[in-house]
Coordinates of C-alpha atoms and ligand atoms in Angstrom, one line a residue:
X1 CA 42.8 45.5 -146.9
X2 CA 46.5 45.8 -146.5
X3 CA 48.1 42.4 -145.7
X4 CA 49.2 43.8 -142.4
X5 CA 44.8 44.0 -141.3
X6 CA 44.7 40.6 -142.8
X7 CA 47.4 39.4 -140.7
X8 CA 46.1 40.4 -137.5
X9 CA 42.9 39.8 -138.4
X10 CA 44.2 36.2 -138.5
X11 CA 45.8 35.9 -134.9
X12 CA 43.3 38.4 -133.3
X13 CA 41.2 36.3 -131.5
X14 CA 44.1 33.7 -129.8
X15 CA 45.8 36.8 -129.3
X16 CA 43.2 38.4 -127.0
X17 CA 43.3 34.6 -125.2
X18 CA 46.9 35.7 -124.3
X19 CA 46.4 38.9 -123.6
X20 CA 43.9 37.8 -121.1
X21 CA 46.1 35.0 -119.3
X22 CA 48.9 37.8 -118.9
X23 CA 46.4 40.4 -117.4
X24 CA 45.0 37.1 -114.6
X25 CA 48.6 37.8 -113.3
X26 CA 48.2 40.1 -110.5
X27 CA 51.8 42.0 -111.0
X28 CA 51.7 44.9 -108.6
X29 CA 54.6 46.4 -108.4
X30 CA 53.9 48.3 -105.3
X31 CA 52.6 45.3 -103.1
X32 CA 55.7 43.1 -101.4
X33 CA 53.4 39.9 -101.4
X34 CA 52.9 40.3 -104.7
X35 CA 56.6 39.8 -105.8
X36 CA 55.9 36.1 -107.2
X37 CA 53.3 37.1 -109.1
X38 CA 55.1 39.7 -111.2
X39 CA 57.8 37.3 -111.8
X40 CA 55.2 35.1 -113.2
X41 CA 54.0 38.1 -115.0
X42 CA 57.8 38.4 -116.5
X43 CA 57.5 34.7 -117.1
X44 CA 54.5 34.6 -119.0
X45 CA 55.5 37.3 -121.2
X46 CA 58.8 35.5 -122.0
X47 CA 57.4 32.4 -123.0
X48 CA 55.0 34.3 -125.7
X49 CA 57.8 36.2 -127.4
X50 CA 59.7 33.1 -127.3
X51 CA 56.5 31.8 -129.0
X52 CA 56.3 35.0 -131.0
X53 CA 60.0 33.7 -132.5
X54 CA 62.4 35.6 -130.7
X55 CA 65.7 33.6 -130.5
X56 CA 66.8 35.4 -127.8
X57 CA 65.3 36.0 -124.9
X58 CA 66.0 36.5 -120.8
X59 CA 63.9 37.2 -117.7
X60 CA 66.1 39.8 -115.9
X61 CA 65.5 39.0 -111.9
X62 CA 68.8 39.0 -110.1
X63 CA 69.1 42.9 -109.7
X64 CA 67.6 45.3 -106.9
X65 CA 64.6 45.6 -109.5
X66 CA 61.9 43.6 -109.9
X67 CA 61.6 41.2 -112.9
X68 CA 61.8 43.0 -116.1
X69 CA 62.2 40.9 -119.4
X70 CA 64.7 41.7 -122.7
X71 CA 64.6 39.8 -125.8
X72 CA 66.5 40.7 -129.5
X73 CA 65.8 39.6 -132.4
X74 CA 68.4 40.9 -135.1
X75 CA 67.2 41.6 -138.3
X76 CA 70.0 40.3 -140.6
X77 CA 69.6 43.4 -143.2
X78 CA 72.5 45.2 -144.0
X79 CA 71.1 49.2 -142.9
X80 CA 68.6 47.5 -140.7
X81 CA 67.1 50.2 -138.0
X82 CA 68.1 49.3 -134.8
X83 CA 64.9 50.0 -132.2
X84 CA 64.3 49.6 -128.7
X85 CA 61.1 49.0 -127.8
X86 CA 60.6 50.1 -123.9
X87 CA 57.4 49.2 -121.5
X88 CA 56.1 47.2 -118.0
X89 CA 54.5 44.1 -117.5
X90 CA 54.1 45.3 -113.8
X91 CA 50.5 46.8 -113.0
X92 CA 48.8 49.4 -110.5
X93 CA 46.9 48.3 -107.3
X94 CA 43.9 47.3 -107.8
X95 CA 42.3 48.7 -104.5
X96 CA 38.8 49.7 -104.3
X97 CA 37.4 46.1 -105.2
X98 CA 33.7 47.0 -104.2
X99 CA 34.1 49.4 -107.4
X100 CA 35.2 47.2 -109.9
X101 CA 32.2 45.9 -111.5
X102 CA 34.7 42.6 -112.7
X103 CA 37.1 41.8 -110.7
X104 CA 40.5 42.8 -111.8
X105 CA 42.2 39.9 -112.1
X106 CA 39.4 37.9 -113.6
X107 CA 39.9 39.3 -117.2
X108 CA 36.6 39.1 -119.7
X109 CA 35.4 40.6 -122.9
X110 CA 32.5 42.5 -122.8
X111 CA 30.9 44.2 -125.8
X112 CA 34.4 44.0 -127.6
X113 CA 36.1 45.2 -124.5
X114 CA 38.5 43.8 -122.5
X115 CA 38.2 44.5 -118.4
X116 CA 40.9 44.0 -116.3
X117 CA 43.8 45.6 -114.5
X118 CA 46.6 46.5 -116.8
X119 CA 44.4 45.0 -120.2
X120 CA 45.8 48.7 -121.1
X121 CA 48.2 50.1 -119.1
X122 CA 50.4 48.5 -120.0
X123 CA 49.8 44.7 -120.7
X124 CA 47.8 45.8 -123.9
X125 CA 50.4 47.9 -125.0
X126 CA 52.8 46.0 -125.4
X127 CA 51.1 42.7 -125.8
X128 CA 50.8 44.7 -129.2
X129 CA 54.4 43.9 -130.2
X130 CA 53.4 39.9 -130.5
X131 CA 51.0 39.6 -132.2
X132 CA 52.0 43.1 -134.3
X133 CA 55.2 41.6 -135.1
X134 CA 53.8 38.3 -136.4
X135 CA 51.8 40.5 -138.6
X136 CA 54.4 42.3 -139.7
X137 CA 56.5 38.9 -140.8
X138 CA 53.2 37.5 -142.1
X139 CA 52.8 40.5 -144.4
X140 CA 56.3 41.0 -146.0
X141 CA 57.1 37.6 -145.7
X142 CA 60.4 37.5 -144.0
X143 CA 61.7 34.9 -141.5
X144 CA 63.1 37.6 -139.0
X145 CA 61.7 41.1 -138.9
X146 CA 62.9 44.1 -141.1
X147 CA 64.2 46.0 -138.0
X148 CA 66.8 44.7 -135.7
X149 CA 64.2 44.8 -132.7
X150 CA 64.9 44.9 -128.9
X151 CA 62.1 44.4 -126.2
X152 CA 62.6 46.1 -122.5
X153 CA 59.6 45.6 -120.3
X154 CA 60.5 46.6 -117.3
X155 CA 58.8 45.4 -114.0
X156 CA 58.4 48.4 -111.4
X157 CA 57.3 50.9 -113.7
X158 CA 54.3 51.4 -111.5
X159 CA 56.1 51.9 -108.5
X160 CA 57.9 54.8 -110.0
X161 CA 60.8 52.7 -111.9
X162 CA 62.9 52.7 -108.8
X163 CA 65.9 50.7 -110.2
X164 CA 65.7 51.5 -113.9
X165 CA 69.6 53.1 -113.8
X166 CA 70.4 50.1 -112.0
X167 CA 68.4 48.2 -115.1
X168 CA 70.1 49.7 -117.9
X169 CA 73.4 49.5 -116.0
X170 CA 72.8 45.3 -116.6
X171 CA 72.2 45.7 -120.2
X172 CA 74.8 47.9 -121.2
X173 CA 75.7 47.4 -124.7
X174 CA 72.6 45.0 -125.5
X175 CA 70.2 48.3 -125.8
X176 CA 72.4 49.6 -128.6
X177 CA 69.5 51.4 -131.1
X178 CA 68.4 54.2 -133.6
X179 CA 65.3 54.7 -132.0
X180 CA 63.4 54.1 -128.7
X181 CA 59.8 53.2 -129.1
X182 CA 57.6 54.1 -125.8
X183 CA 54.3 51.2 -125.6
X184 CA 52.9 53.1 -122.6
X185 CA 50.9 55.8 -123.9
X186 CA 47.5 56.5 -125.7
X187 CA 46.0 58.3 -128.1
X188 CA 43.6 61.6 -128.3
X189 CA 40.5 59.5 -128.1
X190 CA 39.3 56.2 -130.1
X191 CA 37.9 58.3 -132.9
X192 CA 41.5 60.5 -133.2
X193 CA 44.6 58.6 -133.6
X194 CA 47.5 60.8 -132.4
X195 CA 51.4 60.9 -131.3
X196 CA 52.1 61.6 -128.3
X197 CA 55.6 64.1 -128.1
X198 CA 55.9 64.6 -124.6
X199 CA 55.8 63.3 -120.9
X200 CA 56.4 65.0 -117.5
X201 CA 58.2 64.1 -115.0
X202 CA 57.3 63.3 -111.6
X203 CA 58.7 63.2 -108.1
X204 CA 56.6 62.1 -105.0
X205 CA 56.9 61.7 -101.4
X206 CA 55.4 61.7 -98.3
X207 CA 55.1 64.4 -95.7
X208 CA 55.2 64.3 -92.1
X209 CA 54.0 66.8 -89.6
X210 CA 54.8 65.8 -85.8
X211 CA 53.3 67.4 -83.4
X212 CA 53.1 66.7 -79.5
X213 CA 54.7 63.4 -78.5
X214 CA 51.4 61.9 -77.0
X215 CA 48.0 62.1 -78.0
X216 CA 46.7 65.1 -75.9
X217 CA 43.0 65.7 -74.6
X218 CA 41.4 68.6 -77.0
X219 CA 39.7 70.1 -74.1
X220 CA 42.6 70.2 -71.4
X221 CA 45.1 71.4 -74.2
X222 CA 43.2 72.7 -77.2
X223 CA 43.7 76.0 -78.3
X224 CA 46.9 76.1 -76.8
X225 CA 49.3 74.1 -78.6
X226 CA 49.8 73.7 -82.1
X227 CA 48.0 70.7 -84.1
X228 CA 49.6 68.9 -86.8
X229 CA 47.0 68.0 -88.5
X230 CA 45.6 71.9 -88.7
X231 CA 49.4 72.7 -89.5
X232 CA 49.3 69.9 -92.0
X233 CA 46.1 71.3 -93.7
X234 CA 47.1 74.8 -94.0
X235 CA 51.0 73.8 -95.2
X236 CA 49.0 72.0 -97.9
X237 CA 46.5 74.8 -98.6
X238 CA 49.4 77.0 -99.1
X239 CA 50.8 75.3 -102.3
X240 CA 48.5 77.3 -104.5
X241 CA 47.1 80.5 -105.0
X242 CA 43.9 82.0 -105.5
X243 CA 45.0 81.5 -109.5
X244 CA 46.2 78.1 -109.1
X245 CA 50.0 78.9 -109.4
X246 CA 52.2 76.8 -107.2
X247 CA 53.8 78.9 -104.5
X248 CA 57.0 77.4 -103.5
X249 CA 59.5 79.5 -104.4
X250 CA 62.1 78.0 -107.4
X251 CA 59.0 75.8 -108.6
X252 CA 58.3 77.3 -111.4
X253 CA 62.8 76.7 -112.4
X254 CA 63.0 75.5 -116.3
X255 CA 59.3 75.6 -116.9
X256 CA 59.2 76.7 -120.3
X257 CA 56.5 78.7 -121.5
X258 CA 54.2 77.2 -124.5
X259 CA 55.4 79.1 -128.1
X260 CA 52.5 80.6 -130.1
X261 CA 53.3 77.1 -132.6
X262 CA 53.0 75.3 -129.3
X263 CA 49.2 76.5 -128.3
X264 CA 47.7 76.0 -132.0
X265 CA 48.6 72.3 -132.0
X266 CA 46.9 72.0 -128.8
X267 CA 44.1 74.2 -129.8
X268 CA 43.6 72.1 -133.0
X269 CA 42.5 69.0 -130.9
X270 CA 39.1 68.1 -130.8
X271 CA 38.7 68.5 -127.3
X272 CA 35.2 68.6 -126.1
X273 CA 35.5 69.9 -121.9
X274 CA 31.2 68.8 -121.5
X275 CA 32.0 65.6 -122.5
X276 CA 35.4 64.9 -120.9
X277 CA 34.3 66.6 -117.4
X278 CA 31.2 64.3 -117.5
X279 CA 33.1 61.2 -118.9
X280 CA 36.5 60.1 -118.2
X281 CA 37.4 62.9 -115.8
X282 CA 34.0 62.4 -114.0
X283 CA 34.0 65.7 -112.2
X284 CA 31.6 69.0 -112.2
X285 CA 34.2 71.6 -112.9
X286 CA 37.5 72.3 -114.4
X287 CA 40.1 73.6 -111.7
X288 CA 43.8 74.9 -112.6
X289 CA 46.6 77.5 -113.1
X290 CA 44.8 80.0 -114.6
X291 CA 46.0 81.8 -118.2
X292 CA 46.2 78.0 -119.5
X293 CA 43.5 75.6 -120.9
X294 CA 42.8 72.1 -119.9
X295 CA 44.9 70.5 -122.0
X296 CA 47.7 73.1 -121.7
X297 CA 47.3 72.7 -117.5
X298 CA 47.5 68.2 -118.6
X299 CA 50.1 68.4 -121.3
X300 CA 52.3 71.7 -120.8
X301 CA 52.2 72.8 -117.0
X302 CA 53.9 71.4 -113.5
X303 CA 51.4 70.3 -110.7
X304 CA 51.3 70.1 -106.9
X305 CA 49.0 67.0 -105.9
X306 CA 48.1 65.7 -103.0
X307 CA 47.4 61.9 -103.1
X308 CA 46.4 61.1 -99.7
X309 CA 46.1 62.5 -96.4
X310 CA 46.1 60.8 -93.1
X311 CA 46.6 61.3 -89.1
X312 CA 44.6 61.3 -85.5
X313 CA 41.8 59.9 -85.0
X314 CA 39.6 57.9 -87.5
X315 CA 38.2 55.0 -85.9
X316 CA 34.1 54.7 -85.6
X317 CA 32.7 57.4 -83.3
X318 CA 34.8 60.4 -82.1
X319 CA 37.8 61.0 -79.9
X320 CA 38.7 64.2 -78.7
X321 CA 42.8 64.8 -79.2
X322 CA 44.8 66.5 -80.5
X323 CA 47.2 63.7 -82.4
X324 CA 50.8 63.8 -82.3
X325 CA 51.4 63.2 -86.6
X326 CA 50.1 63.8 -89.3
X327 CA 50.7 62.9 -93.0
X328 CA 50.2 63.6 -96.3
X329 CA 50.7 61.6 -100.0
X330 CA 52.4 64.3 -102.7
X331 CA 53.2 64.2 -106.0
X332 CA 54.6 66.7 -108.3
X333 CA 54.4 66.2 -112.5
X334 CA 57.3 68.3 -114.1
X335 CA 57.6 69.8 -117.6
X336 CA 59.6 71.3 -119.7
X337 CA 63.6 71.7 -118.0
X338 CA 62.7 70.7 -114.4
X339 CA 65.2 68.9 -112.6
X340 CA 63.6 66.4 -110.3
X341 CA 66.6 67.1 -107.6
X342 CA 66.6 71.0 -107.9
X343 CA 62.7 70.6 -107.4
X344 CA 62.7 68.4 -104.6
X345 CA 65.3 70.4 -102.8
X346 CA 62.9 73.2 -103.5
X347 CA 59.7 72.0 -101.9
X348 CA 61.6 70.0 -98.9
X349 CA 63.1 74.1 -98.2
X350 CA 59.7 75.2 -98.6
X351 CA 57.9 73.1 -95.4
X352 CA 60.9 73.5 -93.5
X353 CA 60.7 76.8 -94.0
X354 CA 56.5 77.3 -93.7
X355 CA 55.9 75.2 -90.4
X356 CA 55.1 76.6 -87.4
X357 CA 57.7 76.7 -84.4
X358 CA 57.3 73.6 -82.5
X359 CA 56.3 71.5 -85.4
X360 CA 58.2 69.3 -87.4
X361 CA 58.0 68.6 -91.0
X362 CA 59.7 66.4 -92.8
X363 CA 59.5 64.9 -96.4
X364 CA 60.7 61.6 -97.2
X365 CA 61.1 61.4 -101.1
X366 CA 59.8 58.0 -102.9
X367 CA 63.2 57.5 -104.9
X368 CA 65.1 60.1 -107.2
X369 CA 62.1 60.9 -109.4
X370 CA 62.1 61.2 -113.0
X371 CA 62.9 64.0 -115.5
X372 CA 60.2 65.4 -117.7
X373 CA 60.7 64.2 -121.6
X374 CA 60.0 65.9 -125.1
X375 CA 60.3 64.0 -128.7
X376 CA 61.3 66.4 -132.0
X377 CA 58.1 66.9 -133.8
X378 CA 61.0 67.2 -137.0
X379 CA 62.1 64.0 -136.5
X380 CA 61.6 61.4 -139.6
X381 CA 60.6 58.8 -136.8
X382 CA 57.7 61.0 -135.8
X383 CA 56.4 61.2 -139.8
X384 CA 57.0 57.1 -140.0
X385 CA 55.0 56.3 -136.9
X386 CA 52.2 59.0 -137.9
X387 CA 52.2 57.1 -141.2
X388 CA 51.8 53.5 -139.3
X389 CA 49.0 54.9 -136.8
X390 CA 47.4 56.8 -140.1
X391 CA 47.1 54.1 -141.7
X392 CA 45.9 51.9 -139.0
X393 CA 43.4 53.9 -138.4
X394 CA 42.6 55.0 -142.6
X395 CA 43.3 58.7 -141.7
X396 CA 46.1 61.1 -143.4
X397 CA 45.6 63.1 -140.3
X398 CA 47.7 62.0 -137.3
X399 CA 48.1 64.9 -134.6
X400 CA 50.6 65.8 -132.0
X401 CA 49.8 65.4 -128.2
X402 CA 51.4 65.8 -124.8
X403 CA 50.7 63.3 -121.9
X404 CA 50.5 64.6 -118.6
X405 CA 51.8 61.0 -117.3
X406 CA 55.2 60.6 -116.7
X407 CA 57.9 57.0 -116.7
X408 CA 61.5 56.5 -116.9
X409 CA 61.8 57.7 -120.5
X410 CA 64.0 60.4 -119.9
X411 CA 66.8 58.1 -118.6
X412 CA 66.2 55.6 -121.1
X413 CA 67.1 58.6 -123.9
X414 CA 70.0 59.4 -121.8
X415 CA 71.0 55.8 -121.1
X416 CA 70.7 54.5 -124.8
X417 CA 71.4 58.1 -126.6
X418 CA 68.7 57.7 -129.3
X419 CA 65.7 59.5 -130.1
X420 CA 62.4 58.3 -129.1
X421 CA 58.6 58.2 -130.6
X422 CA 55.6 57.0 -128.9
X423 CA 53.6 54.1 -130.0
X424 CA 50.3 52.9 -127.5
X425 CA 46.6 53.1 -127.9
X426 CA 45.1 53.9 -124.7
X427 CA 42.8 56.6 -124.1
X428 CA 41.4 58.6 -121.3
X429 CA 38.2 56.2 -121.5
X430 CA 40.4 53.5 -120.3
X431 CA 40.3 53.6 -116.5
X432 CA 44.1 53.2 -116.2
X433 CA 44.6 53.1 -112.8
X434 CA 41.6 53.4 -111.6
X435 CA 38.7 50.5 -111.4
X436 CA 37.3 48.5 -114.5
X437 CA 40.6 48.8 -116.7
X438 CA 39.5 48.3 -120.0
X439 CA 40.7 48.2 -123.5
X440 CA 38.5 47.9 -126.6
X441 CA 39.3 45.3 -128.7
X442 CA 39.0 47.4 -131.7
X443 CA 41.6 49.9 -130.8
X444 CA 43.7 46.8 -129.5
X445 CA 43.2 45.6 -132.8
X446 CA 44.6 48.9 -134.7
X447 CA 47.1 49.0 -132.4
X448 CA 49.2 45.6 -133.2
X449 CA 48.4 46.9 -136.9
X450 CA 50.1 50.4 -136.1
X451 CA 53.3 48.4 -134.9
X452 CA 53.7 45.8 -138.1
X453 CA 53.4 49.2 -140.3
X454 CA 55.9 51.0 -138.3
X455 CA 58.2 48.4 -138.9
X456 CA 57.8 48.6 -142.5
X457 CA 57.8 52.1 -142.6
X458 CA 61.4 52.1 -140.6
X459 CA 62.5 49.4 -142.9
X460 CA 62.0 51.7 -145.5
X461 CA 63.6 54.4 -144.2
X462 CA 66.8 52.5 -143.1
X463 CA 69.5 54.1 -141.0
X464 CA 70.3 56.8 -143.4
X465 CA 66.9 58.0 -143.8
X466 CA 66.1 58.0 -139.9
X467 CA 69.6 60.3 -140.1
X468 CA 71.1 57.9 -137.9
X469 CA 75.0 58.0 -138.2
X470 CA 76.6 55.1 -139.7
X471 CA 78.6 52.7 -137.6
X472 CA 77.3 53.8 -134.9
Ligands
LIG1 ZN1 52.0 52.5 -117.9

């Protein structure tokens, strides 16, 4: 065993105990009355890395943001790597109660797993760095750690990182690093440790279709005036094609089109469709741009979604109008070189253009969105963390995955100029935002093992081996 397993082996158990008080704080970004609660969240977290041993450490809440925390702890060695290590402490809704079999904010271990909203995304991933880090000073024996380490966890990830340029603005020249490491990912599935190497972006809105200014009687004026909610439907409808391609026109701008290399290393994933359709995607059938597998459509290709869709009349019984509004929930996931403003621009010209004379619609964008974000495969961070998860999981064999989720970590690489690798252990098993969050303990476990190897395995590679310039 190396001394790293021993080490976490040690704090595992009062780690999970901490784990679980954090994920009790309902921190939901996207719900005004919970504001207190995910400044307690940012609270909470401070006081365990100060507990962890980091000398310095801040709750960042005077800002348009929400409560993020930073805390550094230099290294003191000479060529010590400088890293960044970026995730939230803020969590998704936890709607739906009558289908959470737990109650979100009521964390409990069950058959080694932890339940409870955000135990993965993305309280588990970085409660990681505590108890990884101890580890990692436990096992070389050092009093600070072997890389010069800086924690960001922001606190609106969830809600789409509204004010993250406002974020970084406030810590300029305290994120200086070598390397950005992402905690809000997973890997291929609990059996297949993997590296994630890309993200898409995102933008999302809501659209409006107004119709009539008063309710009108659907048998005195149906049939003769437009309805926005039919309007809404078929505008909505008309975003694909019988093949699943998106129609708007410009969509498809700085897409880039998988390379031969690009489709083997998705290919070689042990990706079983039976089992995914009947397990974590829980559907009957596969649906998407066709000339692309599943994983290509998840990992490689843009999407139109629609989220939610509301209007008229939806009380008990029936009312016969035709409603003045109508509404719909969108999001967009963008790869490759799609720029979230060019796309936005794109898709608000399409509705203007597609509605019907005497309609109105109108899309009202949630923020600027965020840019889509690939890692270099080449990179000698991407070999050191697929050495940490490899041997954190006793494998040799660490692949290459793309997420189809997308964060702010395309500003963060243009904000702090470094290259970035991805370090979490959720999988598609884990309900992320949906209900019964869970994390098993067991990849938990690998996980805060993954992060005291990476450390040594960047302490070993120093500055100069990670080919980052000197002085810098
Ligand atoms: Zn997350």
């Amino acid at each position: 065993m190396t001394s790293e397993r021993q080490a976490v082996a040690d704090g595992f158990d009062a780690w999970v105990t901490t784990l679980s008080q954090w994920v009790a704080i309902p921190s939901v970004s996207a719900d005004p009355d919970r504001l207190p609660e995910v400044g307690a969240s940012a609270e909470f977290l401070a006081q365990a890395l100060r507990r962890t041993g980091f000398p310095q450490v801040e709750v960042l809440d005077s800002g348009p943001y929400q409560p993020a925390v930073y805390a550094h702890w230099p290294s003191g060695d000479a060529n010590a790597v400088r890293v960044v290590v970026y995730g939230h402490h803020d969590v998704q809704p936890a709607d739906g109660e009558d289908r959470w079999t737990h109650p979100p904010f009521e964390p409990m271990v069950i058959d080694e797993v932890l339940y409870g909203r955000g135990a993965s995304d993305d309280k588990g991933n970085i409660g990681l760095h505590l108890l990884g880090l101890t580890a990692h000073l436990a096992a070389t024996g050092r009093s600070a750690p072997a890389v010069d380490l800086t924690l960001l966890v922001e606190g609106e990830e969830e809600s789409g990182s509204p004010h993250i340029a406002d974020l970084l603005a406030d810590l300029d020249g305290r994120l200086d690093a070598d390397l950005i490491v992402v905690s809000d990912t997973g890997i291929f599935d609990a059996q297949t440790p993997s590296l994630c190497v890309g993200m898409r972006g995102m933008v999302s809105g809501e659209l409006h279709v107004h119709g009539p200014e008063v309710d009108l009687h659907s048998g005195i004026f149906g049939g003769a005036v437009p309805n926005p909610i039919t309007e809404l439907a078929r505008l909505l409808a008309g975003m694909h094609d019988e093949h699943g391609h998106i129609t708007i026109p410009g969509f498809y701008q700085g897409v880039i089109e998988p390379t031969e290399a690009d489709r083997t290393t998705t290919a070689a994933l042990p990706f079983d469709e039976t089992a995914w359709l009947a397990g974590p995607a829980h559907s009957r059938a596969t649906w998407g741009e066709a000339g692309y597998s599943t994983l290509e459509r998840i990992g490689i290709r843009p999407t139109a979604e629609i989220n939610g869709i509301y209007g008229g009349y939806t009380g008990p019984g029936g009312k016969t109008i035709i409603p003045t509004d109508a509404y719909a929930k969108l999001s967009f996931r963008l790869v490759g070189r799609q720029d979230p403003a060019a796309i936005r621009a794109a898709i608000t010209g399409y509705f203007a253009d597609q509605v019907r004379a005497g309609l109105m619609a109108e899309l009202t964008w949630e923020g600027d969105g965020v840019s889509p974000l690939f890692t270099d495969p080449q990179h000698p961070a991407t070999a050191a963390t697929q050495r940490a998860l490899g041997g954190a999981f006793d494998t040799d064999t660490v692949l290459l995955t793309r997420e189809g989720g997308s964060g702010p970590e395309a500003d963060l690489v243009a904000a702090i100029g470094a290259p970035m690798v991805f370090l979490g252990v959720m999988t598609d098993d884990d309900q992320v935002h949906a209900p019964n969050e869970r994390a098993p303990l067991a990849l938990l476990r690998k996980g805060c093992e993954a992060v005291a190897l990476l450390w040594r395995e960047l302490a070993e590679l120093g500055r100069t081996g990670l080919g980052a310039s000197r002085g810098n």
